[in-house]
Amino acid sequence: MLVTAVGGHPPAMCFWPQNTDCLIQEDPDPEDSSPIISLADQDGTVVPTSLQSPSNANPSKDFIRCLPPHLSMYILGLLDQKSLHTCAAVSRCWAFLATEVKRERVCQRVVQENILYLQEKEDNLQAAYHDLQTDTIQLEERNVFCGSYNIRVFTDRSDQSRVIHYGGGNLVAVGSADRKVRLLGMSGMKEVPPLLSGHAGSIKALFLNEKKGFVLSASFDLSIRCWNIYSGACVKIFNGHCGTVTCLDLHEEQFVSGARDGMVKVWNLESGKCLKTLKHNSAVWVVKMDGTRVVSGCDRGLVKVWRADTGALIKTLEGHQGPVKCLSFDQWHLVTGSTDGYALGWSMLGNLKRCLIAFRHPKEVLSLEFLYLRVISGCADGKIRIFNYLTGSCLKVLMANSRGDPISSFYVAENRMVINSPTSLLMFQFEDVRWDYTLATDRERVQLYKTPLQHKKDQTVQLQRARTHSDSLTMKKISIPFETKMLQLKLKNSLHGPTVKSSIPAPSVVRPKTCCGLLREKEAHSGHDPSRSDGGLRLLTGKQREVQEAATAAQHQAHQAKLGEDQQRARKKAWLRKIKGLPIDSFTKEGKIAAPELGLNTFI
């Protein structure tokens, strides 16, 4: 990482953050007097003036000097060691860049060696818990963010200082260097009132709780404010930090804050009092809490786990070679991301301090979420990656924009992902997936493929279920009779005379009676002409078609008239039986019948 001081002299690169302060810091606020600048985060940063001496090369053709330093370092980093040493002799600018590339390589090698050292003692994830009493449970496999999705743009306005928070509702809280907090509506994709104004410095962190109707904002002015999102009034002000407040997190009636002064403070939301103060030796960039623990990451690459009730330090995790910018955890797992390009997986159980797994990125890891054994990371290269926590494999890579702008932060809620970058604010709406939480595992929930044996068993179960619910469902065995027809031989053209006896049996044809014999019998009895069967393809002229349609209509009318006469006779017979006092239920099979309209006067 290329780092320079304001005075123009390159500082010494640290390779182990426990012994010295790490030199990579957040982009300084215009109002901040921090003396350290990160060239990797600012495209417009130039090489110190003392190093911009004239070179033997033509300046108009020296593209390395025309590019931003981080791009120049990336290009020189593609060279081997010998070629890089040759480039250092071109000019003082090239020599400076080549030296920084060599330092970057040494830093990356140290990171890899430390990760391998931490992992070589662990055969697998289960070995990390061999001293603890654990329970084996079935985990669910949910690739919520590996399906198709739609992209909605909240704003495409460029803002390097923009910070956001989304809690899963209909609003997104947005703050920036203008010292105001705005609320964006998800439905209309527009800003909704009120506008929250009152901070004396730029907004550095936000936490929105839409259900309870408030938002917390942390500012460069060292204060934290609680706002009513409906009235716009500032409900409370929390003072106590001596440096810029950089991060916030809320759990029920308590929230936690971290600042550049190295302090982590736990606050009571209702009373406004600071309950506990936890200390780091450098600036705190990220802090999270649940009901029992507080986890924070600092500028020196250290991650500390504290007890939320007593404030006691449980353990300190060492492994990152740059500031820890993001983290996420649950009851068993912890994932941390750093500017060294790694996301590291840890255990939250007991006093285990070993790194269990590492997820490598090409640039700084700026945001993280841990969800259903999935590590979702936002990187400075403009991509969001989804990793399998158990195997370390990358399942999917999402591009937030075509320009490759850094993913400053993102927030996940159900099947939505709200993404903040310096040039735009987006929302990824993924395909809606409904989960049945009453079942043990998703494998029982959805079975994409069934073997033939499973399919047969399912059919048997369905048939038995239908039999129990339906009395009319019966199985019938149908036998089809066959007929044999002997064929007569024609011996006129035979080479042998009629007196010659052959041992070859006479030929015969075996066919179902239903296809030939029975069908002919039925047609003979019904008077149906086989040549007019609708089952075959027949070509008719227009006149023949009219004659056929007329005959069919006349036959249908005659059939309907016959049915009407039969019904009329049945009614008359039933009425006669009724007036004689005889039962008619068994006679008609339909119950009682009203007197026919015709013949009513005849029989009364």
PDB file of N, CA, C and O in Angstrom, residues 173-200:
ATOM      1  N   ALA A 173     -31.358   5.621   5.285  1.00  0.00           N
ATOM      2  CA  ALA A 173     -30.774   6.836   5.863  1.00  0.00           C
ATOM      3  C   ALA A 173     -29.476   7.153   5.148  1.00  0.00           C
ATOM      4  O   ALA A 173     -28.630   6.283   4.961  1.00  0.00           O
ATOM      5  N   VAL A 174     -29.304   8.428   4.775  1.00  0.00           N
ATOM      6  CA  VAL A 174     -28.129   8.869   4.019  1.00  0.00           C
ATOM      7  C   VAL A 174     -27.563  10.111   4.691  1.00  0.00           C
ATOM      8  O   VAL A 174     -28.296  11.063   4.984  1.00  0.00           O
ATOM      9  N   GLY A 175     -26.248  10.099   4.926  1.00  0.00           N
ATOM     10  CA  GLY A 175     -25.558  11.263   5.482  1.00  0.00           C
ATOM     11  C   GLY A 175     -24.307  11.562   4.685  1.00  0.00           C
ATOM     12  O   GLY A 175     -23.775  10.691   3.992  1.00  0.00           O
ATOM     13  N   SER A 176     -23.809  12.810   4.811  1.00  0.00           N
ATOM     14  CA  SER A 176     -22.641  13.187   4.027  1.00  0.00           C
ATOM     15  C   SER A 176     -21.946  14.363   4.693  1.00  0.00           C
ATOM     16  O   SER A 176     -22.211  14.707   5.857  1.00  0.00           O
ATOM     17  N   ALA A 177     -21.060  14.993   3.925  1.00  0.00           N
ATOM     18  CA  ALA A 177     -20.278  16.110   4.461  1.00  0.00           C
ATOM     19  C   ALA A 177     -21.096  17.381   4.638  1.00  0.00           C
ATOM     20  O   ALA A 177     -20.603  18.343   5.234  1.00  0.00           O
ATOM     21  N   ASP A 178     -22.321  17.412   4.144  1.00  0.00           N
ATOM     22  CA  ASP A 178     -23.153  18.611   4.310  1.00  0.00           C
ATOM     23  C   ASP A 178     -23.790  18.692   5.700  1.00  0.00           C
ATOM     24  O   ASP A 178     -24.595  19.586   5.961  1.00  0.00           O
ATOM     25  N   ARG A 179     -23.458  17.731   6.591  1.00  0.00           N
ATOM     26  CA  ARG A 179     -23.883  17.738   7.993  1.00  0.00           C
ATOM     27  C   ARG A 179     -25.381  17.469   8.178  1.00  0.00           C
ATOM     28  O   ARG A 179     -25.925  17.739   9.223  1.00  0.00           O
ATOM     29  N   LYS A 180     -26.031  16.924   7.148  1.00  0.00           N
ATOM     30  CA  LYS A 180     -27.464  16.637   7.212  1.00  0.00           C
ATOM     31  C   LYS A 180     -27.713  15.148   6.996  1.00  0.00           C
ATOM     32  O   LYS A 180     -26.943  14.467   6.323  1.00  0.00           O
ATOM     33  N   VAL A 181     -28.821  14.661   7.558  1.00  0.00           N
ATOM     34  CA  VAL A 181     -29.261  13.278   7.382  1.00  0.00           C
ATOM     35  C   VAL A 181     -30.549  13.292   6.580  1.00  0.00           C
ATOM     36  O   VAL A 181     -31.514  13.980   6.950  1.00  0.00           O
ATOM     37  N   ARG A 182     -30.555  12.553   5.481  1.00  0.00           N
ATOM     38  CA  ARG A 182     -31.716  12.470   4.601  1.00  0.00           C
ATOM     39  C   ARG A 182     -32.283  11.056   4.626  1.00  0.00           C
ATOM     40  O   ARG A 182     -31.566  10.082   4.863  1.00  0.00           O
ATOM     41  N   LEU A 183     -33.581  10.961   4.336  1.00  0.00           N
ATOM     42  CA  LEU A 183     -34.275   9.680   4.273  1.00  0.00           C
ATOM     43  C   LEU A 183     -34.778   9.462   2.856  1.00  0.00           C
ATOM     44  O   LEU A 183     -35.484  10.332   2.302  1.00  0.00           O
ATOM     45  N   LEU A 184     -34.417   8.344   2.256  1.00  0.00           N
ATOM     46  CA  LEU A 184     -34.856   8.002   0.907  1.00  0.00           C
ATOM     47  C   LEU A 184     -35.905   6.907   0.988  1.00  0.00           C
ATOM     48  O   LEU A 184     -35.733   5.910   1.703  1.00  0.00           O
ATOM     49  N   GLY A 185     -37.021   7.084   0.250  1.00  0.00           N
ATOM     50  CA  GLY A 185     -38.085   6.088   0.219  1.00  0.00           C
ATOM     51  C   GLY A 185     -37.814   5.024  -0.823  1.00  0.00           C
ATOM     52  O   GLY A 185     -37.414   5.329  -1.955  1.00  0.00           O
ATOM     53  N   MET A 186     -38.044   3.760  -0.461  1.00  0.00           N
ATOM     54  CA  MET A 186     -37.781   2.658  -1.385  1.00  0.00           C
ATOM     55  C   MET A 186     -38.817   2.618  -2.505  1.00  0.00           C
ATOM     56  O   MET A 186     -38.497   2.236  -3.631  1.00  0.00           O
ATOM     57  N   SER A 187     -40.041   2.976  -2.215  1.00  0.00           N
ATOM     58  CA  SER A 187     -41.099   2.861  -3.214  1.00  0.00           C
ATOM     59  C   SER A 187     -40.967   3.926  -4.302  1.00  0.00           C
ATOM     60  O   SER A 187     -40.950   3.615  -5.486  1.00  0.00           O
ATOM     61  N   GLY A 188     -40.856   5.168  -3.900  1.00  0.00           N
ATOM     62  CA  GLY A 188     -40.764   6.240  -4.881  1.00  0.00           C
ATOM     63  C   GLY A 188     -39.360   6.565  -5.331  1.00  0.00           C
ATOM     64  O   GLY A 188     -39.178   7.381  -6.241  1.00  0.00           O
ATOM     65  N   MET A 189     -38.354   5.959  -4.683  1.00  0.00           N
ATOM     66  CA  MET A 189     -36.948   6.225  -5.001  1.00  0.00           C
ATOM     67  C   MET A 189     -36.644   7.718  -4.890  1.00  0.00           C
ATOM     68  O   MET A 189     -35.830   8.263  -5.637  1.00  0.00           O
ATOM     69  N   LYS A 190     -37.298   8.407  -3.957  1.00  0.00           N
ATOM     70  CA  LYS A 190     -37.099   9.838  -3.769  1.00  0.00           C
ATOM     71  C   LYS A 190     -36.869  10.143  -2.296  1.00  0.00           C
ATOM     72  O   LYS A 190     -37.165   9.340  -1.416  1.00  0.00           O
ATOM     73  N   GLU A 191     -36.335  11.333  -2.044  1.00  0.00           N
ATOM     74  CA  GLU A 191     -36.142  11.784  -0.673  1.00  0.00           C
ATOM     75  C   GLU A 191     -37.492  12.126  -0.054  1.00  0.00           C
ATOM     76  O   GLU A 191     -38.345  12.752  -0.679  1.00  0.00           O
ATOM     77  N   VAL A 192     -37.667  11.699   1.201  1.00  0.00           N
ATOM     78  CA  VAL A 192     -38.909  11.965   1.918  1.00  0.00           C
ATOM     79  C   VAL A 192     -38.578  12.822   3.138  1.00  0.00           C
ATOM     80  O   VAL A 192     -37.503  12.703   3.725  1.00  0.00           O
ATOM     81  N   PRO A 193     -39.482  13.721   3.522  1.00  0.00           N
ATOM     82  CA  PRO A 193     -39.232  14.544   4.708  1.00  0.00           C
ATOM     83  C   PRO A 193     -39.358  13.693   5.963  1.00  0.00           C
ATOM     84  O   PRO A 193     -39.969  12.628   5.948  1.00  0.00           O
ATOM     85  N   PRO A 194     -38.763  14.179   7.073  1.00  0.00           N
ATOM     86  CA  PRO A 194     -38.095  15.480   7.241  1.00  0.00           C
ATOM     87  C   PRO A 194     -36.593  15.394   6.937  1.00  0.00           C
ATOM     88  O   PRO A 194     -36.019  14.316   6.877  1.00  0.00           O
ATOM     89  N   LEU A 195     -35.987  16.563   6.778  1.00  0.00           N
ATOM     90  CA  LEU A 195     -34.545  16.688   6.658  1.00  0.00           C
ATOM     91  C   LEU A 195     -33.965  16.922   8.050  1.00  0.00           C
ATOM     92  O   LEU A 195     -34.343  17.868   8.738  1.00  0.00           O
ATOM     93  N   LEU A 196     -33.053  16.068   8.474  1.00  0.00           N
ATOM     94  CA  LEU A 196     -32.506  16.129   9.832  1.00  0.00           C
ATOM     95  C   LEU A 196     -31.235  16.963   9.819  1.00  0.00           C
ATOM     96  O   LEU A 196     -30.225  16.568   9.246  1.00  0.00           O
ATOM     97  N   SER A 197     -31.299  18.111  10.443  1.00  0.00           N
ATOM     98  CA  SER A 197     -30.187  19.055  10.429  1.00  0.00           C
ATOM     99  C   SER A 197     -29.889  19.523  11.849  1.00  0.00           C
ATOM    100  O   SER A 197     -30.811  19.824  12.611  1.00  0.00           O
ATOM    101  N   GLY A 198     -28.582  19.575  12.199  1.00  0.00           N
ATOM    102  CA  GLY A 198     -28.201  20.024  13.534  1.00  0.00           C
ATOM    103  C   GLY A 198     -26.760  19.724  13.886  1.00  0.00           C
ATOM    104  O   GLY A 198     -26.199  20.341  14.789  1.00  0.00           O
ATOM    105  N   HIS A 199     -26.113  18.793  13.173  1.00  0.00           N
ATOM    106  CA  HIS A 199     -24.712  18.480  13.438  1.00  0.00           C
ATOM    107  C   HIS A 199     -23.818  19.634  12.973  1.00  0.00           C
ATOM    108  O   HIS A 199     -24.127  20.342  12.019  1.00  0.00           O
ATOM    109  N   ALA A 200     -22.676  19.782  13.672  1.00  0.00           N
ATOM    110  CA  ALA A 200     -21.712  20.821  13.308  1.00  0.00           C
ATOM    111  C   ALA A 200     -20.593  20.273  12.438  1.00  0.00           C
ATOM    112  O   ALA A 200     -19.716  21.039  12.023  1.00  0.00           O
TER     113      ALA A 200
END
